[in-house]
Every structure is written in structure tokens, then in C-alpha cells.
Short mmCIF file of C-alpha atoms in Angstrom, two decimals:
data_model
loop_
_atom_site.label_atom_id
_atom_site.label_comp_id
_atom_site.label_asym_id
_atom_site.label_seq_id
_atom_site.Cartn_x
_atom_site.Cartn_y
_atom_site.Cartn_z
CA MET H 1 -166.06 -68.40 94.43
CA THR H 2 -168.38 -65.40 94.59
CA LEU H 3 -168.18 -61.98 92.97
CA LEU H 4 -170.15 -59.11 94.49
CA VAL H 5 -170.99 -56.21 92.15
CA ILE H 6 -172.14 -52.94 93.73
CA SER H 7 -173.97 -50.61 91.34
CA PRO H 8 -176.23 -47.56 91.53
CA ASP H 9 -179.79 -48.23 90.35
CA TYR H 10 -179.06 -46.89 86.85
CA ALA H 11 -178.99 -48.97 83.69
CA SER H 12 -176.09 -47.03 82.20
CA HIS H 13 -173.96 -47.95 85.23
CA LEU H 14 -175.15 -51.51 85.66
CA TYR H 15 -174.72 -52.65 82.05
CA PRO H 16 -170.90 -52.29 81.93
CA LEU H 17 -170.48 -53.60 85.49
CA ALA H 18 -172.66 -56.62 84.73
CA THR H 19 -170.70 -57.19 81.53
CA LEU H 20 -167.47 -57.30 83.52
CA ALA H 21 -169.09 -59.82 85.86
CA THR H 22 -169.74 -62.25 82.99
CA ALA H 23 -166.08 -63.29 83.16
CA TRP H 24 -166.79 -64.77 86.61
CA GLN H 25 -170.10 -66.22 85.45
CA ASN H 26 -168.45 -67.90 82.45
CA ALA H 27 -165.89 -69.41 84.80
CA GLY H 28 -168.75 -71.11 86.67
CA GLU H 29 -168.65 -68.76 89.65
CA ARG H 30 -171.47 -67.09 91.56
CA VAL H 31 -172.30 -63.45 90.83
CA VAL H 32 -174.39 -61.30 93.17
CA VAL H 33 -175.36 -57.73 92.25
CA ALA H 34 -176.23 -55.25 94.99
CA THR H 35 -178.43 -52.56 93.45
CA GLY H 36 -181.92 -51.08 93.60
CA PRO H 37 -185.22 -52.46 92.27
CA ALA H 38 -185.43 -50.41 89.04
CA THR H 39 -182.61 -52.39 87.42
CA ASP H 40 -183.73 -55.79 88.73
CA PRO H 41 -184.80 -56.88 85.21
CA ILE H 42 -181.26 -56.24 83.96
CA VAL H 43 -179.79 -58.30 86.79
CA ARG H 44 -182.15 -61.17 85.95
CA GLN H 45 -181.42 -60.81 82.24
CA PHE H 46 -177.76 -61.50 82.98
CA GLY H 47 -178.70 -64.46 85.19
CA PHE H 48 -177.27 -62.99 88.41
CA GLU H 49 -178.60 -62.90 91.97
CA ARG H 50 -179.61 -59.53 93.43
CA GLU H 51 -179.26 -58.04 96.89
CA ASN H 52 -181.33 -54.90 97.43
CA LEU H 53 -179.16 -51.81 97.93
CA GLN H 54 -180.27 -48.23 97.37
CA LEU H 55 -177.33 -45.90 96.74
CA SER H 56 -179.28 -42.74 95.82
CA ARG H 57 -182.78 -41.31 95.69
CA GLY H 58 -183.06 -41.61 91.91
CA SER H 59 -183.11 -44.55 89.53
CA ASN H 60 -183.10 -45.22 85.80
CA PRO H 61 -184.18 -48.54 84.28
CA GLY H 62 -183.20 -47.45 80.76
CA VAL H 63 -185.03 -44.23 79.86
CA ILE H 64 -185.26 -41.65 82.62
CA ARG H 65 -188.25 -39.36 83.06
CA ALA H 66 -188.53 -36.71 85.74
CA GLU H 67 -192.11 -37.70 86.56
CA ASP H 68 -190.96 -41.23 87.47
CA GLN H 69 -188.50 -40.00 90.12
CA PRO H 70 -189.14 -39.55 93.87
CA ARG H 71 -190.31 -36.16 95.08
CA GLY H 72 -187.40 -33.73 95.05
CA GLU H 73 -185.38 -35.79 92.63
CA ASP H 74 -187.89 -34.95 89.89
CA ASP H 75 -187.28 -31.21 90.25
CA ALA H 76 -183.51 -31.77 90.38
CA LEU H 77 -183.69 -33.69 87.13
CA ARG H 78 -185.74 -30.96 85.45
CA GLY H 79 -183.20 -28.42 86.67
CA PHE H 80 -180.40 -30.43 85.11
CA PHE H 81 -182.22 -30.70 81.78
CA ASP H 82 -182.87 -26.94 81.77
CA ALA H 83 -179.19 -26.27 82.51
CA THR H 84 -178.08 -28.30 79.48
CA ARG H 85 -180.11 -25.94 77.30
CA ARG H 86 -178.23 -22.93 78.67
CA GLY H 87 -174.75 -24.29 78.06
CA ALA H 88 -171.77 -26.30 79.26
CA VAL H 89 -170.69 -24.14 82.19
CA GLU H 90 -174.27 -23.73 83.37
CA THR H 91 -174.72 -27.51 83.33
CA LEU H 92 -171.49 -28.16 85.21
CA THR H 93 -172.39 -25.44 87.72
CA PHE H 94 -175.76 -27.05 88.35
CA GLN H 95 -174.17 -30.47 88.79
CA ALA H 96 -171.49 -29.15 91.13
CA ALA H 97 -174.05 -27.50 93.39
CA ALA H 98 -175.95 -30.81 93.73
CA ARG H 99 -172.88 -32.99 94.07
CA GLY H 100 -172.63 -33.60 97.82
CA ASP H 101 -176.15 -34.92 98.27
CA ASP H 102 -176.00 -36.75 94.94
CA LEU H 103 -172.77 -38.72 95.27
CA LEU H 104 -172.54 -39.13 99.05
CA TRP H 105 -176.19 -39.80 99.77
CA ASP H 106 -176.99 -40.82 103.37
CA PRO H 107 -173.45 -42.19 103.80
CA LEU H 108 -173.74 -43.85 107.20
CA VAL H 109 -177.02 -45.62 106.43
CA VAL H 110 -175.71 -46.77 103.04
CA ALA H 111 -172.34 -47.79 104.44
CA ARG H 112 -173.86 -49.97 107.13
CA GLU H 113 -176.20 -51.61 104.63
CA VAL H 114 -173.25 -52.32 102.32
CA GLN H 115 -171.45 -53.96 105.21
CA ARG H 116 -174.52 -56.10 105.93
CA VAL H 117 -174.63 -57.15 102.26
CA VAL H 118 -170.97 -58.15 102.42
CA ASP H 119 -171.64 -60.18 105.57
CA ARG H 120 -174.52 -62.01 103.88
CA VAL H 121 -172.83 -62.64 100.52
CA ARG H 122 -169.28 -63.28 101.81
CA PRO H 123 -167.67 -62.50 98.44
CA ASP H 124 -164.22 -63.53 97.29
CA HIS H 125 -164.03 -60.53 94.94
CA VAL H 126 -165.85 -57.18 94.91
CA ILE H 127 -166.18 -54.62 92.14
CA VAL H 128 -167.90 -51.31 92.77
CA ASP H 129 -168.81 -48.29 90.68
CA HIS H 130 -166.34 -45.50 91.40
CA LEU H 131 -169.20 -43.01 91.75
CA ALA H 132 -170.80 -45.10 94.52
CA PHE H 133 -168.85 -43.10 97.09
CA SER H 134 -170.88 -44.25 100.10
CA ALA H 135 -170.34 -47.89 99.14
CA ARG H 136 -166.61 -47.42 98.61
CA LEU H 137 -166.41 -45.61 101.93
CA ALA H 138 -168.07 -48.59 103.61
CA LEU H 139 -165.72 -51.12 102.02
CA SER H 140 -162.58 -49.10 102.75
CA SER H 141 -163.53 -48.42 106.36
CA VAL H 142 -163.64 -52.12 107.22
CA GLY H 143 -160.81 -53.24 104.95
CA VAL H 144 -162.83 -55.13 102.32
CA ARG H 145 -160.58 -55.34 99.29
CA HIS H 146 -162.34 -54.22 96.10
CA GLY H 147 -161.94 -53.23 92.50
CA ASP H 148 -162.86 -49.59 91.95
CA VAL H 149 -164.31 -49.28 88.43
CA VAL H 150 -164.25 -45.85 86.77
CA LEU H 151 -167.03 -46.26 84.21
CA GLY H 152 -166.78 -42.77 82.73
CA HIS H 153 -163.88 -41.06 81.03
CA PRO H 154 -160.77 -41.35 83.27
CA SER H 155 -161.11 -37.66 84.17
CA ALA H 156 -163.93 -38.81 86.49
CA LEU H 157 -161.03 -39.58 88.85
CA THR H 158 -159.03 -36.42 89.55
CA VAL H 159 -155.22 -36.46 89.51
CA GLY H 160 -152.58 -33.77 90.07
CA ASP H 161 -154.11 -30.31 90.40
CA GLU H 162 -157.41 -31.26 88.74
CA VAL H 163 -160.65 -30.41 90.51
CA TYR H 164 -163.61 -32.75 90.25
CA GLY H 165 -166.36 -31.35 88.05
CA TYR H 166 -164.03 -29.01 86.16
CA PRO H 167 -163.06 -30.51 82.78
CA PRO H 168 -159.27 -30.72 82.35
CA VAL H 169 -159.68 -30.28 78.58
CA TRP H 170 -162.37 -29.03 76.19
CA PRO H 171 -163.21 -29.91 72.58
CA ARG H 172 -162.53 -27.14 70.06
CA ALA H 173 -166.17 -26.41 69.26
CA ILE H 174 -167.09 -25.41 72.81
CA HIS H 175 -165.79 -22.02 73.97
CA PRO H 176 -166.70 -21.29 77.60
CA ASP H 177 -166.37 -17.71 78.80
CA PRO H 178 -163.11 -17.38 80.79
CA ALA H 179 -164.78 -15.54 83.66
CA ALA H 180 -167.51 -18.18 83.85
CA LEU H 181 -164.86 -20.90 83.86
CA ALA H 182 -163.01 -19.21 86.70
CA GLY H 183 -166.24 -19.09 88.68
CA LEU H 184 -166.90 -22.75 87.95
CA ARG H 185 -163.46 -23.71 89.20
CA ARG H 186 -163.97 -21.78 92.45
CA LEU H 187 -167.32 -23.49 92.95
CA CYS H 188 -165.82 -26.93 92.27
CA GLU H 189 -163.07 -26.25 94.80
CA ARG H 190 -165.65 -25.33 97.47
CA VAL H 191 -167.68 -28.43 96.64
CA ARG H 192 -164.52 -30.58 96.83
CA ASP H 193 -163.71 -29.22 100.29
CA ASN H 194 -167.26 -29.65 101.60
CA PHE H 195 -167.53 -33.13 100.07
CA THR H 196 -164.22 -34.16 101.62
CA ALA H 197 -165.37 -32.89 105.02
CA GLN H 198 -168.53 -35.02 104.74
CA TRP H 199 -166.44 -38.04 103.68
CA ASN H 200 -164.07 -37.60 106.61
CA GLU H 201 -166.92 -37.14 109.10
CA ALA H 202 -168.54 -40.39 107.98
CA LEU H 203 -165.18 -42.18 107.87
CA ALA H 204 -164.39 -41.12 111.44
CA THR H 205 -167.68 -42.65 112.59
CA LEU H 206 -167.17 -45.89 110.67
CA ASN H 207 -163.48 -46.25 111.50
CA PRO H 208 -162.19 -43.75 114.09
CA GLY H 209 -158.58 -44.75 113.46
CA ALA H 210 -158.64 -44.15 109.69
CA ALA H 211 -156.55 -41.39 108.16
CA ALA H 212 -158.55 -38.42 106.89
CA SER H 213 -158.66 -37.72 103.17
CA GLU H 214 -157.29 -34.54 101.62
CA ASP H 215 -159.54 -34.88 98.56
CA ALA H 216 -162.30 -37.48 98.66
CA PHE H 217 -162.79 -37.21 94.90
CA ALA H 218 -159.24 -38.51 94.43
CA GLU H 219 -159.74 -41.55 96.69
CA THR H 220 -159.64 -44.94 94.97
CA GLY H 221 -160.19 -48.54 95.94
CA ASP H 222 -157.54 -51.23 96.25
CA VAL H 223 -157.50 -52.00 92.52
CA LEU H 224 -158.27 -49.17 90.09
CA LEU H 225 -159.98 -50.31 86.87
CA LEU H 226 -160.72 -47.82 84.09
CA ASN H 227 -163.37 -48.74 81.54
CA TYR H 228 -161.53 -46.94 78.76
CA PRO H 229 -158.84 -47.69 76.15
CA GLY H 230 -155.44 -46.78 77.50
CA GLU H 231 -154.34 -45.95 73.95
CA LEU H 232 -156.47 -42.78 74.04
CA HIS H 233 -155.31 -41.58 77.45
CA PRO H 234 -152.50 -38.98 77.60
CA PRO H 235 -149.29 -40.64 78.87
CA GLU H 236 -148.54 -37.71 81.18
CA ARG H 237 -151.90 -38.19 82.91
CA THR H 238 -151.54 -41.98 83.00
CA ALA H 239 -148.32 -41.51 84.98
CA LEU H 240 -150.33 -39.83 87.75
CA LEU H 241 -152.88 -42.62 88.19
CA GLY H 242 -150.88 -44.92 90.44
CA GLN H 243 -151.59 -48.67 90.27
CA HIS H 244 -154.28 -49.15 87.64
CA ALA H 245 -155.49 -51.15 84.66
CA PHE H 246 -157.26 -49.92 81.54
CA LEU H 247 -160.05 -52.35 80.68
CA GLY H 248 -160.58 -50.99 77.17
CA SER H 249 -164.35 -51.52 76.96
CA ALA H 250 -167.16 -53.52 78.50
CA VAL H 251 -169.34 -54.41 75.53
CA ARG H 252 -172.29 -56.61 76.45
CA SER H 253 -173.90 -59.35 74.39
CA GLU H 254 -177.47 -58.47 73.45
CA GLU H 255 -180.48 -60.71 73.00
CA PRO H 256 -181.68 -61.08 69.39
CA ASP H 257 -184.26 -58.48 68.36
CA ALA H 258 -186.38 -59.74 65.47
CA GLN H 259 -187.47 -56.29 64.32
CA VAL H 260 -183.95 -54.91 64.33
CA ASP H 261 -182.48 -57.99 62.67
CA ALA H 262 -185.07 -57.82 59.88
CA TRP H 263 -184.47 -54.08 59.43
CA MET H 264 -180.70 -54.52 59.16
CA ALA H 265 -181.10 -57.34 56.64
CA ALA H 266 -183.57 -55.43 54.45
CA SER H 267 -181.01 -53.23 52.71
CA ASP H 268 -177.30 -52.67 52.13
CA VAL H 269 -177.65 -48.87 52.47
CA PRO H 270 -175.20 -47.66 55.19
CA ILE H 271 -176.58 -47.27 58.72
CA VAL H 272 -176.13 -44.25 61.01
CA TYR H 273 -176.90 -44.88 64.67
CA VAL H 274 -178.23 -42.00 66.80
CA SER H 275 -178.68 -41.93 70.57
CA LEU H 276 -178.38 -39.27 73.26
CA GLY H 277 -178.47 -41.85 76.03
CA SER H 278 -180.98 -42.61 78.75
CA PHE H 279 -180.86 -39.09 80.27
CA LEU H 280 -180.24 -36.66 77.44
CA SER H 281 -182.77 -38.09 75.01
CA VAL H 282 -185.02 -35.49 76.64
CA ARG H 283 -183.27 -32.92 74.40
CA SER H 284 -185.85 -33.15 71.62
CA ASP H 285 -184.47 -29.98 70.02
CA VAL H 286 -181.07 -31.62 69.50
CA LEU H 287 -182.55 -34.87 68.22
CA ALA H 288 -184.79 -32.95 65.81
CA ARG H 289 -181.78 -31.10 64.36
CA ILE H 290 -179.87 -34.36 64.00
CA ALA H 291 -182.83 -35.94 62.22
CA GLU H 292 -183.09 -32.97 59.86
CA ALA H 293 -179.36 -33.18 59.10
CA LEU H 294 -179.49 -36.90 58.28
CA ARG H 295 -182.63 -36.84 56.15
CA GLY H 296 -180.64 -35.51 53.22
CA LEU H 297 -178.02 -38.28 53.28
CA ASP H 298 -178.07 -41.61 51.47
CA VAL H 299 -178.21 -43.57 54.72
CA ARG H 300 -180.66 -45.48 56.86
CA VAL H 301 -180.94 -44.15 60.39
CA ALA H 302 -181.51 -46.14 63.58
CA LEU H 303 -182.55 -43.56 66.18
CA ALA H 304 -183.29 -44.17 69.85
CA ASN H 305 -185.71 -41.38 70.73
CA GLY H 306 -185.93 -42.19 74.44
CA SER H 307 -188.12 -39.62 76.20
CA THR H 308 -188.46 -37.43 73.08
CA PRO H 309 -191.89 -37.84 71.44
CA ARG H 310 -191.63 -39.37 68.01
CA ASP H 311 -193.59 -36.54 66.41
CA ALA H 312 -190.99 -34.01 67.68
CA LEU H 313 -188.47 -35.41 65.16
CA GLY H 314 -190.26 -34.15 62.05
CA ALA H 315 -190.93 -36.36 59.05
CA ILE H 316 -189.42 -39.82 59.55
CA PRO H 317 -188.40 -41.58 56.32
CA ALA H 318 -189.92 -45.02 55.84
CA SER H 319 -186.44 -46.57 55.74
CA TRP H 320 -185.56 -45.36 59.26
CA LEU H 321 -185.87 -47.36 62.48
CA VAL H 322 -187.06 -45.18 65.37
CA ARG H 323 -187.82 -46.68 68.78
CA GLU H 324 -187.67 -45.53 72.39
CA THR H 325 -184.75 -47.91 72.98
CA LEU H 326 -182.62 -49.91 70.57
CA PRO H 327 -179.95 -52.63 70.95
CA GLN H 328 -177.01 -50.26 70.70
CA VAL H 329 -174.22 -52.83 70.52
CA THR H 330 -175.97 -54.78 67.77
CA LEU H 331 -176.58 -51.68 65.65
CA LEU H 332 -173.11 -50.21 66.14
CA ALA H 333 -171.63 -53.41 64.73
CA ARG H 334 -173.32 -52.55 61.42
CA SER H 335 -173.03 -48.74 61.47
CA VAL H 336 -170.78 -46.39 59.52
CA LEU H 337 -171.31 -43.48 61.93
CA ALA H 338 -172.62 -42.92 65.46
CA VAL H 339 -174.13 -39.61 66.59
CA SER H 340 -174.03 -39.33 70.36
CA HIS H 341 -173.80 -37.15 73.46
CA GLY H 342 -170.44 -38.74 74.20
CA GLY H 343 -171.31 -40.91 77.18
CA ASN H 344 -168.54 -43.38 77.93
CA ASN H 345 -170.64 -46.45 77.13
CA SER H 346 -171.54 -45.08 73.70
CA VAL H 347 -167.96 -44.02 72.98
CA THR H 348 -166.26 -47.26 74.01
CA GLU H 349 -168.88 -49.42 72.30
CA ALA H 350 -168.49 -47.44 69.06
CA LEU H 351 -164.69 -47.71 69.25
CA THR H 352 -164.96 -51.47 69.72
CA SER H 353 -166.97 -51.67 66.49
CA GLY H 354 -164.60 -49.29 64.69
CA VAL H 355 -167.32 -46.66 64.22
CA PRO H 356 -166.40 -42.96 63.93
CA LEU H 357 -168.29 -40.58 66.19
CA LEU H 358 -170.08 -37.26 65.79
CA LEU H 359 -170.32 -36.02 69.37
CA LEU H 360 -172.53 -33.41 71.04
CA PRO H 361 -171.32 -33.38 74.69
CA MET H 362 -173.53 -31.81 77.34
CA SER H 363 -172.34 -32.67 80.85
CA THR H 364 -169.77 -34.10 83.27
CA ASP H 365 -166.93 -36.08 81.68
CA GLN H 366 -168.45 -35.93 78.19
CA PHE H 367 -166.39 -32.83 77.35
CA ALA H 368 -163.03 -34.45 78.14
CA GLY H 369 -164.12 -37.68 76.46
CA ALA H 370 -165.17 -35.82 73.32
CA ALA H 371 -161.88 -33.92 73.25
CA ALA H 372 -160.00 -37.24 73.35
CA ILE H 373 -161.96 -38.59 70.36
CA GLU H 374 -161.28 -35.36 68.48
CA HIS H 375 -157.57 -35.48 69.32
CA ALA H 376 -157.31 -39.10 68.13
CA GLY H 377 -159.01 -38.22 64.83
CA PHE H 378 -161.80 -40.73 65.48
CA GLY H 379 -164.62 -38.21 65.22
CA GLU H 380 -165.77 -34.62 65.35
CA VAL H 381 -167.37 -32.56 68.10
CA LEU H 382 -170.05 -29.89 67.77
CA ASP H 383 -171.78 -27.68 70.34
CA PRO H 384 -175.20 -29.29 70.95
CA ASN H 385 -176.84 -25.94 71.60
CA ALA H 386 -175.37 -24.15 68.58
CA ALA H 387 -174.86 -26.71 65.80
CA THR H 388 -177.23 -26.19 62.89
CA PRO H 389 -178.67 -29.02 60.78
CA GLU H 390 -176.36 -27.85 57.98
CA GLU H 391 -173.29 -28.12 60.22
CA LEU H 392 -174.36 -31.55 61.46
CA HIS H 393 -174.96 -32.67 57.86
CA ALA H 394 -171.49 -31.47 56.77
CA ALA H 395 -169.77 -33.15 59.73
CA ALA H 396 -171.52 -36.45 58.99
CA LEU H 397 -170.36 -36.27 55.38
CA ARG H 398 -166.76 -35.68 56.50
CA LEU H 399 -166.88 -38.73 58.75
CA MET H 400 -168.30 -41.07 56.11
CA PRO H 401 -165.75 -42.29 55.38
CA ILE H 402 -163.29 -41.31 58.09
CA ALA H 403 -159.77 -40.30 56.95
CA PRO H 404 -157.62 -43.28 55.82
CA ASP H 405 -154.98 -42.93 58.56
CA ALA H 406 -157.65 -42.67 61.24
CA ARG H 407 -159.44 -45.68 59.75
CA VAL H 408 -156.32 -47.84 60.08
CA ARG H 409 -155.80 -46.79 63.71
CA LEU H 410 -159.48 -47.11 64.63
CA ASP H 411 -159.66 -50.61 63.14
CA ALA H 412 -156.54 -51.64 65.05
CA LEU H 413 -158.00 -50.31 68.30
CA GLY H 414 -161.33 -52.06 67.68
CA ASP H 415 -159.57 -55.36 66.96
CA ASP H 416 -157.63 -55.09 70.21
CA LEU H 417 -160.75 -54.29 72.24
CA ILE H 418 -162.50 -57.34 70.78
CA THR H 419 -159.49 -59.64 71.22
CA HIS H 420 -158.92 -58.54 74.83
CA PRO H 421 -162.39 -57.81 76.27
CA GLY H 422 -162.69 -55.75 79.42
CA ALA H 423 -164.37 -58.53 81.38
CA LEU H 424 -161.38 -60.85 81.02
CA ARG H 425 -158.96 -58.02 81.78
CA ALA H 426 -160.88 -57.18 84.96
CA ARG H 427 -160.98 -60.75 86.23
CA ARG H 428 -157.31 -61.28 85.49
CA VAL H 429 -156.34 -58.15 87.44
CA LEU H 430 -158.59 -58.89 90.42
CA THR H 431 -157.57 -62.52 90.74
CA ALA H 432 -153.90 -61.55 90.48
CA ASN H 433 -154.36 -59.01 93.28
CA ALA H 434 -156.52 -61.20 95.53
#
């Protein structure tokens, strides 16, 4: 049997999808990944075959830099980074304005290439990133059954009266101006309508007999898979999802790293892990404030500085481990606290290791995801543009250790995520629905 995985050319998307695919690999089955060239090393690291498929102009092999992107995409990336410095609504407004060209890039060309890949690979099962709209459009238009994997917080798939790009809930520390929020919602509604019109135009070309969509952002594949713990999702929203399965988490196995292993073994002092992900590590101002806040604590810090220059962090204690990239899963397994932007990979991997979270959300679904962590009592949320080193320091102290009741529930959740890994859940659901 053969599994086809369709992923954008971004490491943060490919890692969880490839992790899900290991359940097929471990069963002795063939795995083919259709993605771009930037993430080819990751595909080979997992031992999979690769079919070339470009789903967008941009790419990210692990740390993204504007100067490495194609012309046009570099300026868009700089615009996004600048927007995060102005605030949450400004960031979401910028993202909404770019959404059509970003998520439904060259849909007919991409769709036909996806169909050619399917013809070459002849898969028995297909899983595809939910945000690969052009690929999902291609599969749906010719009736190729597929698992639609929502890699972000479940709010990345709109339900009820939600509008894509407009967070259904906010963490307490972020207070958007009501007038600005109203303007954002109107913009997101216009983007939804324009995006849906583009989807329907492409769909009519690919399959003239297909029914038009009322909201393309609410469209799902044949089997909806959410890379998120169902225990943290509001029951009233779960009831609106239709047929679905919560995968819990997709935590990959990492190759041994001699430097990291030696560093972890060198001391019993508690470890705090810090990462703003492959995109938002560009926010050197935020990383510098985090570093200042943690310098006064009796902890060792493992900090992934990404695209932030090391010297922008201030004085780095000799006991700290600072590198451009770090094996996140390995370090979280030994950490007492994670400081993060709240990306879904970071959140679900920390939950699997039972690690409380100090979150500084900046874009997209990070706000709703951070609010869920706050509501569960598994962490705290601060405004990345306003939090002082003193406030970050105090929040870290409150979370080390986390409250006893929260510790019991977090440990129980982590045990369940380890006992029932997302890869096995995904394969069980897809094979049952084949």
C-alpha cells in the first residue's frame, strides 16, 4: 500500500505531516511526499520518497529569512514582520489582505500538477495539509478521497458564524480596540467572499458539475483530522465540526544531538526552553526581553535564536545553550517551562511532555490557541509587544511549578498523548474510512 502526503514547502507543516506518515512506514508501507525542494532534506531524513510539488511562492527549510525568498515574497514577509511589531489586529489585517494569493496560489496550475502526481503515485491513502487549498481543490474535483489535516489550532477551520482570519476568542492579556476589531471582521468577510469566488471559479473549470461552495474556508476533505487534543476543545464548538477525529499531537522522533545531550547531562538545574518558531524568531526585541527575564532565575536556558543575531540577546550566561535551531522535542522532554509564540507544533509538543507554557502569540490561530491554554490552566499569556522583562520574569516564576490541580491534569493529558500517538490515530481513522 502507498500513502501520499501533500505538504507546502515549509518545515513547520511538513514535520507533523511526516510524523503522521511514520505509522504507514512502520507498517512496511510506501510513503511518498509531494512538496517543494526546500524541505527535501526533511523528506530524506524520514526515509520517504519525494515528488516535486510547489504549492506557493515561498518556502521555509527551518529558519525563514526574507532575503532567501523569491522576489515579491521577500517584501511580503518583511511586511508581515513589521505588522507583528504594531500589534495583533494590524498583523491579522496584513494577513487577511494577502490571503487570496497566499492560500489559493495559481490554483489551476497547482491542481493539475496534483492530479498528475496522483496518477504517477497511485496512492491507497492521501493526507493533505488543510491550508493547501489548491491541492484539496484538485483532489475534491476528481473525487480522490483524502484526509484533511488541520495542523493549527482547530479555529483554522471555521464553523458556525466564524469568519476565517478573525479569532473566535482572545487571551486576557491582549485587548484589541473594538473599532479596529469591527474593521478586521469586515475585511475578513470581504476576503472570505473573494476567496470563495476564486475557489468556485477554479472548481467550475476542474469539474463543471460540482456544487459551488458558500464559504471555501469552511470546506473540508473526506476525513477531517485535527492535530490537537480534543480535551482542550470547547464541546459546543466540537459539535459543529461534523465527522472528525482529534489526533492529539504529532510528536516526531529526533536524531541524537551530541552537543545537546552533553549539555542536558551536565547539570540537574531545571531547563527552560525558548523558541519563537521558524518565522517569528525574527522578533529579536521579544527574544531579548525573554532572555533578560530568565537571566535572573535559577534555571538553564535552551534558546533557539533562529534569525535573531546572537549578540542581540545581551549577555548569555555560560550555562545556557543558544543555537539557531535546537531539537525541540528532545529539550521539551527535559524542560520545566516552555516560552513560545504559541504555534500549534510548540503547544502540542509541550503538552505531550507535560510542560507548562508562557505564550506570546503574534498571528493567525496563535491567539485562540493561547486562550485555550490559558483557559485550561496550563500556562499564561502575555502581549509580546507590551510585556516587560519584569512581567515575563514574574510569569515564569508562577509557572514553575504550575498549580497542583493543573499539574495533575497536564500530566494525565501528556500520558494520553504519548499512549495514543497521533500517527496511529490517523492511520486507524483513514484505514477505517477507506
